PDB file of C-alpha atoms in Angstrom:
ATOM      1  CA  MET A   1     -84.181  18.021  69.030  1.00 47.00           C
ATOM      2  CA  SER A   2     -84.040  15.981  72.281  1.00 53.00           C
ATOM      3  CA  GLY A   3     -81.547  15.248  74.878  1.00 65.00           C
ATOM      4  CA  ALA A   4     -79.212  17.803  76.801  1.00 68.00           C
ATOM      5  CA  PRO A   5     -79.272  21.507  76.434  1.00 69.00           C
ATOM      6  CA  LEU A   6     -77.267  23.386  73.858  1.00 68.00           C
ATOM      7  CA  ALA A   7     -74.622  24.379  76.350  1.00 60.00           C
ATOM      8  CA  THR A   8     -73.862  20.651  77.605  1.00 86.00           C
ATOM      9  CA  ARG A   9     -73.953  19.048  74.120  1.00 95.00           C
ATOM     10  CA  ILE A  10     -70.481  17.606  73.493  1.00 97.00           C
ATOM     11  CA  PRO A  11     -69.199  16.991  69.858  1.00 98.00           C
ATOM     12  CA  VAL A  12     -67.098  13.677  69.525  1.00 98.00           C
ATOM     13  CA  LEU A  13     -66.100  13.202  66.153  1.00 98.00           C
ATOM     14  CA  LEU A  14     -65.047  10.002  64.415  1.00 98.00           C
ATOM     15  CA  TYR A  15     -62.756   9.950  61.428  1.00 98.00           C
ATOM     16  CA  HIS A  16     -61.460   6.988  59.487  1.00 98.00           C
ATOM     17  CA  PRO A  17     -58.667   7.885  56.601  1.00 98.00           C
ATOM     18  CA  VAL A  18     -57.682  11.348  55.362  1.00 98.00           C
ATOM     19  CA  THR A  19     -56.698  10.555  51.793  1.00 98.00           C
ATOM     20  CA  ASP A  20     -57.542  11.483  48.124  1.00 98.00           C
ATOM     21  CA  ASP A  21     -57.542   7.752  47.261  1.00 97.00           C
ATOM     22  CA  PRO A  22     -59.403   5.624  49.579  1.00 97.00           C
ATOM     23  CA  PRO A  23     -60.207   1.763  48.960  1.00 97.00           C
ATOM     24  CA  GLY A  24     -63.952   1.656  47.838  1.00 97.00           C
ATOM     25  CA  TRP A  25     -65.013  -0.109  50.933  1.00 97.00           C
ATOM     26  CA  ILE A  26     -64.017   2.923  53.146  1.00 98.00           C
ATOM     27  CA  ALA A  27     -64.606   5.785  50.671  1.00 98.00           C
ATOM     28  CA  GLU A  28     -67.878   6.672  52.336  1.00 97.00           C
ATOM     29  CA  PHE A  29     -66.054   7.481  55.666  1.00 98.00           C
ATOM     30  CA  THR A  30     -62.937   9.072  54.112  1.00 98.00           C
ATOM     31  CA  VAL A  31     -62.261  12.768  53.801  1.00 98.00           C
ATOM     32  CA  THR A  32     -59.737  14.403  51.639  1.00 98.00           C
ATOM     33  CA  PRO A  33     -56.849  16.161  53.234  1.00 98.00           C
ATOM     34  CA  ARG A  34     -58.278  19.521  52.018  1.00 98.00           C
ATOM     35  CA  GLN A  35     -61.855  18.716  53.585  1.00 98.00           C
ATOM     36  CA  PHE A  36     -59.962  17.573  56.701  1.00 98.00           C
ATOM     37  CA  ALA A  37     -58.000  21.055  56.900  1.00 98.00           C
ATOM     38  CA  ALA A  38     -61.321  22.976  56.594  1.00 98.00           C
ATOM     39  CA  HIS A  39     -62.766  20.879  59.339  1.00 98.00           C
ATOM     40  CA  LEU A  40     -59.833  21.374  61.747  1.00 98.00           C
ATOM     41  CA  ASP A  41     -59.915  25.242  61.108  1.00 97.00           C
ATOM     42  CA  ALA A  42     -63.783  25.004  61.780  1.00 98.00           C
ATOM     43  CA  ILE A  43     -63.045  23.171  65.008  1.00 98.00           C
ATOM     44  CA  ALA A  44     -60.072  25.305  66.228  1.00 96.00           C
ATOM     45  CA  GLY A  45     -62.218  28.637  65.436  1.00 96.00           C
ATOM     46  CA  SER A  46     -65.355  27.471  67.201  1.00 96.00           C
ATOM     47  CA  GLY A  47     -63.971  28.484  70.661  1.00 95.00           C
ATOM     48  CA  ARG A  48     -64.358  25.024  71.889  1.00 97.00           C
ATOM     49  CA  THR A  49     -61.895  23.219  74.303  1.00 97.00           C
ATOM     50  CA  PRO A  50     -60.275  20.061  72.658  1.00 98.00           C
ATOM     51  CA  LEU A  51     -59.938  17.158  74.797  1.00 98.00           C
ATOM     52  CA  THR A  52     -58.672  13.545  74.474  1.00 98.00           C
ATOM     53  CA  VAL A  53     -61.187  10.908  75.111  1.00 98.00           C
ATOM     54  CA  GLY A  54     -59.280  10.201  78.577  1.00 98.00           C
ATOM     55  CA  ALA A  55     -59.642  13.697  79.808  1.00 97.00           C
ATOM     56  CA  LEU A  56     -63.371  13.957  78.879  1.00 97.00           C
ATOM     57  CA  VAL A  57     -63.881  10.602  81.011  1.00 97.00           C
ATOM     58  CA  GLY A  58     -61.632  11.663  83.696  1.00 96.00           C
ATOM     59  CA  HIS A  59     -64.177  14.602  84.356  1.00 94.00           C
ATOM     60  CA  LEU A  60     -67.330  12.667  83.837  1.00 92.00           C
ATOM     61  CA  ALA A  61     -66.228   9.846  86.126  1.00 93.00           C
ATOM     62  CA  ALA A  62     -65.133  12.294  88.753  1.00 92.00           C
ATOM     63  CA  GLY A  63     -67.995  14.524  88.431  1.00 90.00           C
ATOM     64  CA  THR A  64     -65.599  17.484  88.178  1.00 90.00           C
ATOM     65  CA  PRO A  65     -66.745  20.635  85.774  1.00 90.00           C
ATOM     66  CA  LEU A  66     -65.584  20.238  82.405  1.00 92.00           C
ATOM     67  CA  PRO A  67     -63.629  22.835  80.582  1.00 92.00           C
ATOM     68  CA  PRO A  68     -65.762  25.430  78.549  1.00 90.00           C
ATOM     69  CA  ARG A  69     -67.642  23.852  75.475  1.00 94.00           C
ATOM     70  CA  PRO A  70     -65.416  20.693  75.041  1.00 97.00           C
ATOM     71  CA  VAL A  71     -64.964  18.744  71.800  1.00 98.00           C
ATOM     72  CA  VAL A  72     -63.372  15.548  70.964  1.00 98.00           C
ATOM     73  CA  LEU A  73     -61.439  14.219  67.838  1.00 98.00           C
ATOM     74  CA  THR A  74     -61.389  10.578  67.539  1.00 98.00           C
ATOM     75  CA  PHE A  75     -59.811   8.227  64.617  1.00 98.00           C
ATOM     76  CA  ASP A  76     -60.617   4.306  63.987  1.00 98.00           C
ATOM     77  CA  ASP A  77     -58.627   1.519  62.972  1.00 98.00           C
ATOM     78  CA  GLY A  78     -55.273   3.100  62.214  1.00 98.00           C
ATOM     79  CA  PHE A  79     -54.901   3.920  58.339  1.00 98.00           C
ATOM     80  CA  ALA A  80     -51.815   4.887  57.147  1.00 98.00           C
ATOM     81  CA  ASP A  81     -52.142   8.668  57.027  1.00 98.00           C
ATOM     82  CA  LEU A  82     -52.764   8.737  60.826  1.00 98.00           C
ATOM     83  CA  ALA A  83     -49.026   8.507  62.060  1.00 98.00           C
ATOM     84  CA  GLY A  84     -47.766  11.127  59.521  1.00 97.00           C
ATOM     85  CA  PRO A  85     -49.773  13.959  57.606  1.00 98.00           C
ATOM     86  CA  THR A  86     -52.862  13.438  59.804  1.00 98.00           C
ATOM     87  CA  ALA A  87     -51.219  13.596  62.906  1.00 98.00           C
ATOM     88  CA  GLU A  88     -49.062  16.394  61.715  1.00 98.00           C
ATOM     89  CA  ALA A  89     -52.236  18.511  60.776  1.00 98.00           C
ATOM     90  CA  LEU A  90     -53.486  18.292  64.359  1.00 98.00           C
ATOM     91  CA  ALA A  91     -50.266  19.030  65.865  1.00 97.00           C
ATOM     92  CA  ARG A  92     -50.159  22.198  63.832  1.00 96.00           C
ATOM     93  CA  ARG A  93     -53.311  23.487  65.403  1.00 96.00           C
ATOM     94  CA  SER A  94     -52.817  22.274  68.994  1.00 96.00           C
ATOM     95  CA  LEU A  95     -55.604  19.722  68.380  1.00 97.00           C
ATOM     96  CA  PRO A  96     -55.127  16.717  70.811  1.00 98.00           C
ATOM     97  CA  ALA A  97     -57.282  13.294  69.712  1.00 98.00           C
ATOM     98  CA  THR A  98     -57.875   9.850  70.627  1.00 98.00           C
ATOM     99  CA  ALA A  99     -56.750   7.164  68.320  1.00 98.00           C
ATOM    100  CA  TYR A 100     -58.393   3.641  68.414  1.00 98.00           C
ATOM    101  CA  LEU A 101     -56.244   0.808  66.888  1.00 98.00           C
ATOM    102  CA  THR A 102     -57.259  -2.521  65.273  1.00 98.00           C
ATOM    103  CA  THR A 103     -54.201  -4.260  66.360  1.00 98.00           C
ATOM    104  CA  GLY A 104     -54.645  -7.057  63.799  1.00 97.00           C
ATOM    105  CA  ALA A 105     -54.699  -4.935  60.920  1.00 97.00           C
ATOM    106  CA  LEU A 106     -51.132  -3.159  61.839  1.00 97.00           C
ATOM    107  CA  ALA A 107     -49.160  -6.437  61.545  1.00 89.00           C
ATOM    108  CA  PRO A 108     -49.017  -8.078  58.387  1.00 84.00           C
ATOM    109  CA  GLY A 109     -50.125 -11.803  58.119  1.00 84.00           C
ATOM    110  CA  ARG A 110     -52.320 -11.564  61.284  1.00 88.00           C
ATOM    111  CA  PRO A 111     -56.029 -12.602  60.801  1.00 87.00           C
ATOM    112  CA  CYS A 112     -58.129  -9.470  60.466  1.00 94.00           C
ATOM    113  CA  LEU A 113     -61.683  -8.847  59.306  1.00 96.00           C
ATOM    114  CA  LEU A 114     -60.904  -5.582  58.155  1.00 95.00           C
ATOM    115  CA  PRO A 115     -60.630  -5.456  54.188  1.00 95.00           C
ATOM    116  CA  PRO A 116     -57.297  -4.473  52.736  1.00 95.00           C
ATOM    117  CA  ALA A 117     -56.302  -0.947  52.954  1.00 96.00           C
ATOM    118  CA  PRO A 118     -53.020   1.025  53.583  1.00 97.00           C
ATOM    119  CA  MET A 119     -52.268   0.949  57.285  1.00 98.00           C
ATOM    120  CA  MET A 120     -49.944   2.250  59.702  1.00 98.00           C
ATOM    121  CA  THR A 121     -47.688  -0.505  61.686  1.00 97.00           C
ATOM    122  CA  LEU A 122     -48.089  -1.389  65.267  1.00 97.00           C
ATOM    123  CA  ALA A 123     -44.517  -0.019  66.026  1.00 97.00           C
ATOM    124  CA  GLN A 124     -45.593   3.440  65.034  1.00 98.00           C
ATOM    125  CA  ALA A 125     -48.208   3.643  67.628  1.00 98.00           C
ATOM    126  CA  PRO A 126     -45.600   5.514  70.252  1.00 98.00           C
ATOM    127  CA  ARG A 127     -45.296   8.062  67.339  1.00 98.00           C
ATOM    128  CA  LEU A 128     -48.993   9.195  67.875  1.00 98.00           C
ATOM    129  CA  GLU A 129     -48.221   9.768  71.388  1.00 98.00           C
ATOM    130  CA  GLU A 130     -45.252  11.982  70.400  1.00 97.00           C
ATOM    131  CA  TYR A 131     -47.594  14.135  68.274  1.00 97.00           C
ATOM    132  CA  GLY A 132     -49.878  14.516  71.486  1.00 96.00           C
ATOM    133  CA  MET A 133     -52.366  11.960  70.566  1.00 98.00           C
ATOM    134  CA  GLU A 134     -53.878   9.199  72.935  1.00 98.00           C
ATOM    135  CA  VAL A 135     -54.083   5.657  72.032  1.00 98.00           C
ATOM    136  CA  GLY A 136     -57.095   3.301  72.811  1.00 98.00           C
ATOM    137  CA  GLY A 137     -57.933  -0.249  71.624  1.00 98.00           C
ATOM    138  CA  HIS A 138     -60.252  -1.153  68.654  1.00 98.00           C
ATOM    139  CA  THR A 139     -59.994  -5.006  69.102  1.00 98.00           C
ATOM    140  CA  VAL A 140     -57.765  -7.456  67.179  1.00 98.00           C
ATOM    141  CA  SER A 141     -59.860  -8.366  64.147  1.00 97.00           C
ATOM    142  CA  HIS A 142     -62.662  -5.380  63.996  1.00 97.00           C
ATOM    143  CA  PRO A 143     -65.593  -8.100  64.626  1.00 97.00           C
ATOM    144  CA  GLN A 144     -69.112  -7.448  65.520  1.00 95.00           C
ATOM    145  CA  LEU A 145     -68.655  -7.713  69.116  1.00 97.00           C
ATOM    146  CA  ASP A 146     -72.263  -8.145  70.155  1.00 96.00           C
ATOM    147  CA  THR A 147     -72.427 -11.356  68.086  1.00 95.00           C
ATOM    148  CA  LEU A 148     -69.508 -13.215  69.719  1.00 96.00           C
ATOM    149  CA  ARG A 149     -69.401 -15.835  72.152  1.00 96.00           C
ATOM    150  CA  PRO A 150     -68.078 -14.895  75.560  1.00 97.00           C
ATOM    151  CA  ALA A 151     -64.676 -16.287  75.005  1.00 98.00           C
ATOM    152  CA  ALA A 152     -64.290 -14.756  71.690  1.00 97.00           C
ATOM    153  CA  LEU A 153     -65.508 -11.512  72.910  1.00 98.00           C
ATOM    154  CA  ARG A 154     -62.921 -11.518  76.027  1.00 98.00           C
ATOM    155  CA  SER A 155     -59.995 -12.462  73.820  1.00 98.00           C
ATOM    156  CA  GLU A 156     -60.730  -9.315  71.327  1.00 98.00           C
ATOM    157  CA  LEU A 157     -60.916  -7.155  74.195  1.00 98.00           C
ATOM    158  CA  ARG A 158     -58.149  -8.313  76.151  1.00 98.00           C
ATOM    159  CA  ASP A 159     -55.605  -9.234  73.391  1.00 97.00           C
ATOM    160  CA  SER A 160     -55.820  -6.152  71.714  1.00 98.00           C
ATOM    161  CA  LYS A 161     -55.162  -4.225  74.846  1.00 98.00           C
ATOM    162  CA  ALA A 162     -52.416  -6.386  75.870  1.00 98.00           C
ATOM    163  CA  GLU A 163     -50.668  -5.793  72.374  1.00 97.00           C
ATOM    164  CA  LEU A 164     -51.054  -2.082  72.743  1.00 98.00           C
ATOM    165  CA  GLU A 165     -49.785  -1.913  76.289  1.00 98.00           C
ATOM    166  CA  ASP A 166     -46.676  -3.925  75.106  1.00 98.00           C
ATOM    167  CA  VAL A 167     -45.737  -1.699  72.370  1.00 98.00           C
ATOM    168  CA  LEU A 168     -46.398   1.555  74.420  1.00 98.00           C
ATOM    169  CA  GLY A 169     -45.115   0.735  77.545  1.00 98.00           C
ATOM    170  CA  HIS A 170     -48.147   1.756  79.646  1.00 98.00           C
ATOM    171  CA  GLU A 171     -51.851   0.957  80.296  1.00 98.00           C
ATOM    172  CA  VAL A 172     -54.501   1.471  77.710  1.00 98.00           C
ATOM    173  CA  ARG A 173     -57.565   2.502  79.229  1.00 98.00           C
ATOM    174  CA  HIS A 174     -60.116   3.403  76.381  1.00 98.00           C
ATOM    175  CA  LEU A 175     -61.916   1.250  73.683  1.00 98.00           C
ATOM    176  CA  ALA A 176     -64.076   1.974  70.535  1.00 98.00           C
ATOM    177  CA  TYR A 177     -66.550  -0.820  69.803  1.00 98.00           C
ATOM    178  CA  PRO A 178     -66.026  -1.817  65.862  1.00 97.00           C
ATOM    179  CA  HIS A 179     -68.863   0.068  63.933  1.00 94.00           C
ATOM    180  CA  GLY A 180     -70.273   1.007  67.224  1.00 94.00           C
ATOM    181  CA  TYR A 181     -71.845  -2.334  67.971  1.00 94.00           C
ATOM    182  CA  ASN A 182     -72.386  -3.179  71.383  1.00 96.00           C
ATOM    183  CA  SER A 183     -74.831  -4.336  74.168  1.00 95.00           C
ATOM    184  CA  PRO A 184     -75.121  -4.670  77.863  1.00 95.00           C
ATOM    185  CA  ALA A 185     -73.125  -8.021  77.720  1.00 97.00           C
ATOM    186  CA  VAL A 186     -70.496  -6.408  75.588  1.00 98.00           C
ATOM    187  CA  ARG A 187     -70.194  -3.144  77.869  1.00 98.00           C
ATOM    188  CA  ARG A 188     -69.773  -5.366  80.952  1.00 98.00           C
ATOM    189  CA  ALA A 189     -67.250  -7.106  79.269  1.00 98.00           C
ATOM    190  CA  ALA A 190     -65.151  -3.958  78.462  1.00 98.00           C
ATOM    191  CA  LYS A 191     -65.393  -2.960  81.841  1.00 98.00           C
ATOM    192  CA  ALA A 192     -64.274  -6.468  83.258  1.00 98.00           C
ATOM    193  CA  ALA A 193     -61.112  -6.210  80.498  1.00 98.00           C
ATOM    194  CA  GLY A 194     -59.926  -3.136  82.492  1.00 98.00           C
ATOM    195  CA  TYR A 195     -61.212  -0.315  80.149  1.00 98.00           C
ATOM    196  CA  ALA A 196     -62.335   2.866  81.905  1.00 98.00           C
ATOM    197  CA  SER A 197     -64.471   3.931  78.788  1.00 98.00           C
ATOM    198  CA  ALA A 198     -65.829   2.756  75.694  1.00 98.00           C
ATOM    199  CA  VAL A 199     -66.925   4.782  72.523  1.00 98.00           C
ATOM    200  CA  ALA A 200     -69.965   3.902  70.344  1.00 97.00           C
ATOM    201  CA  VAL A 201     -71.238   5.553  67.175  1.00 94.00           C
ATOM    202  CA  ARG A 202     -74.831   6.529  67.562  1.00 88.00           C
ATOM    203  CA  HIS A 203     -74.910   9.507  65.235  1.00 91.00           C
ATOM    204  CA  ALA A 204     -75.251  11.751  68.040  1.00 96.00           C
ATOM    205  CA  LEU A 205     -73.742  14.364  70.370  1.00 97.00           C
ATOM    206  CA  SER A 206     -72.454  13.218  73.705  1.00 97.00           C
ATOM    207  CA  SER A 207     -73.106  15.091  76.859  1.00 95.00           C
ATOM    208  CA  GLU A 208     -72.402  15.586  80.582  1.00 93.00           C
ATOM    209  CA  THR A 209     -74.756  12.687  81.241  1.00 93.00           C
ATOM    210  CA  ASP A 210     -73.722  10.210  78.637  1.00 95.00           C
ATOM    211  CA  GLU A 211     -72.821   6.664  79.546  1.00 96.00           C
ATOM    212  CA  LEU A 212     -69.220   5.935  79.974  1.00 97.00           C
ATOM    213  CA  PHE A 213     -69.279   2.815  78.219  1.00 98.00           C
ATOM    214  CA  ARG A 214     -71.356   3.941  75.456  1.00 97.00           C
ATOM    215  CA  ILE A 215     -70.251   7.561  74.668  1.00 98.00           C
ATOM    216  CA  ALA A 216     -71.768   9.050  71.586  1.00 97.00           C
ATOM    217  CA  ARG A 217     -70.150   9.976  68.593  1.00 98.00           C
ATOM    218  CA  LEU A 218     -70.598  11.804  65.200  1.00 98.00           C
ATOM    219  CA  ILE A 219     -69.433   9.701  62.097  1.00 97.00           C
ATOM    220  CA  VAL A 220     -67.889  11.943  59.659  1.00 98.00           C
ATOM    221  CA  ARG A 221     -68.548  11.166  55.933  1.00 97.00           C
ATOM    222  CA  ARG A 222     -67.026  12.156  52.768  1.00 97.00           C
ATOM    223  CA  ASP A 223     -70.017  14.677  52.141  1.00 97.00           C
ATOM    224  CA  HIS A 224     -69.841  16.381  55.432  1.00 97.00           C
ATOM    225  CA  THR A 225     -68.557  20.023  55.008  1.00 97.00           C
ATOM    226  CA  ALA A 226     -67.003  22.381  57.238  1.00 98.00           C
ATOM    227  CA  ALA A 227     -70.652  24.039  57.824  1.00 97.00           C
ATOM    228  CA  ASP A 228     -71.602  20.607  59.171  1.00 97.00           C
ATOM    229  CA  VAL A 229     -68.961  20.756  61.507  1.00 98.00           C
ATOM    230  CA  GLU A 230     -69.598  24.316  62.687  1.00 98.00           C
ATOM    231  CA  ALA A 231     -72.951  23.219  63.218  1.00 97.00           C
ATOM    232  CA  TRP A 232     -71.820  20.359  65.542  1.00 97.00           C
ATOM    233  CA  MET A 233     -69.689  22.851  67.313  1.00 97.00           C
ATOM    234  CA  GLU A 234     -72.743  24.977  68.102  1.00 96.00           C
ATOM    235  CA  GLY A 235     -74.544  21.792  69.414  1.00 95.00           C
ATOM    236  CA  THR A 236     -76.927  21.524  66.639  1.00 96.00           C
ATOM    237  CA  GLY A 237     -77.329  19.084  63.735  1.00 95.00           C
ATOM    238  CA  ALA A 238     -77.898  16.160  65.595  1.00 95.00           C
ATOM    239  CA  ARG A 239     -79.646  14.719  68.673  1.00 94.00           C
ATOM    240  CA  SER A 240     -77.913  14.132  72.086  1.00 94.00           C
ATOM    241  CA  ALA A 241     -77.181  11.172  74.371  1.00 93.00           C
ATOM    242  CA  PRO A 242     -77.934   9.324  76.320  1.00 85.00           C
ATOM    243  CA  TYR A 243     -81.061   7.795  75.231  1.00 86.00           C
ATOM    244  CA  PRO A 244     -82.367   4.067  74.972  1.00 87.00           C
ATOM    245  CA  ASP A 245     -81.811   1.956  71.865  1.00 85.00           C
ATOM    246  CA  SER A 246     -84.529   1.897  69.531  1.00 82.00           C
ATOM    247  CA  LEU A 247     -86.550  -1.319  68.535  1.00 80.00           C
ATOM    248  CA  PRO A 248     -85.243  -1.430  65.165  1.00 81.00           C
ATOM    249  CA  THR A 249     -81.639  -1.389  66.642  1.00 83.00           C
ATOM    250  CA  VAL A 250     -82.526  -4.189  68.951  1.00 75.00           C
ATOM    251  CA  GLY A 251     -84.013  -6.302  66.060  1.00 81.00           C
ATOM    252  CA  TRP A 252     -81.054  -5.647  64.000  1.00 76.00           C
ATOM    253  CA  ARG A 253     -78.956  -6.788  66.780  1.00 80.00           C
ATOM    254  CA  LEU A 254     -80.637  -9.897  66.959  1.00 77.00           C
ATOM    255  CA  TYR A 255     -80.548 -10.774  63.272  1.00 76.00           C
ATOM    256  CA  ARG A 256     -76.782 -10.163  63.375  1.00 86.00           C
ATOM    257  CA  ARG A 257     -76.766 -12.675  66.257  1.00 81.00           C
ATOM    258  CA  ALA A 258     -78.713 -15.286  64.386  1.00 83.00           C
ATOM    259  CA  ARG A 259     -76.474 -14.809  61.215  1.00 85.00           C
ATOM    260  CA  ALA A 260     -73.252 -15.201  63.026  1.00 80.00           C
ATOM    261  CA  LEU A 261     -74.451 -18.375  64.399  1.00 79.00           C
ATOM    262  CA  VAL A 262     -74.510 -19.799  60.969  1.00 83.00           C
ATOM    263  CA  LYS A 263     -71.540 -17.869  59.142  1.00 83.00           C
ATOM    264  CA  GLY A 264     -69.196 -17.175  62.133  1.00 83.00           C
ATOM    265  CA  PRO A 265     -67.856 -13.745  63.273  1.00 84.00           C
ATOM    266  CA  GLU A 266     -68.319 -10.884  60.658  1.00 80.00           C
ATOM    267  CA  PHE A 267     -66.610  -7.668  59.823  1.00 80.00           C
ATOM    268  CA  ALA A 268     -68.241  -4.809  61.533  1.00 74.00           C
ATOM    269  CA  GLY A 269     -68.634  -2.286  59.171  1.00 77.00           C
TER     270      GLY A 269
END
């Protein structure tokens, strides 16, 4: 395994819905409430210090020492369970988390590329903060950001940020790229839009030297067990970031860009 030493590897976990009955399109990235409880118990028992993304970024940006063995929990999109049983399960264990919301999916009738699923509402975003969660942006329509023209990219980043700030009453500083798709141009646009950080996916552990606009996350799938989570808590089971994009990743990006020129913006998923 390459990358940072075990002691400085930071698990940043990415969850989607927590439900027994997910729509088929998101089923692979769904865990049941029973699985989720087992995962949270493994995290709480690991001796790691749970942080929000904002707290992690604050330390990394300032160069101040991190608390012992940090861990970060994140949730993408804003599925219906998030503002209810999922937030309650986190609060019972005093586990902070960061929720990245796709604003177009949280208001009926808005154009959005996310397929249908039970979602929370935009008006429920303040409730997440009441449970101790941090709220970040996840674009308006969930497109493949690295295939968009500059004007459309700026709109996705800035409009979702403004909508969340409107309902929350304060600045929103953190972003998640839909399905992790990003590029140097996307990262520059995220910074220009006023974000202080952005998380990708990368299927890797983060570290003290990770990139603030490409923080690595481990995507949680339906077949991940508490033992998998325990391995991540020990800093094993995945490589660690940062590392350069592979040639297949670059090639896949170029292919998707060419396809978007013909078909238009596509769902990142």
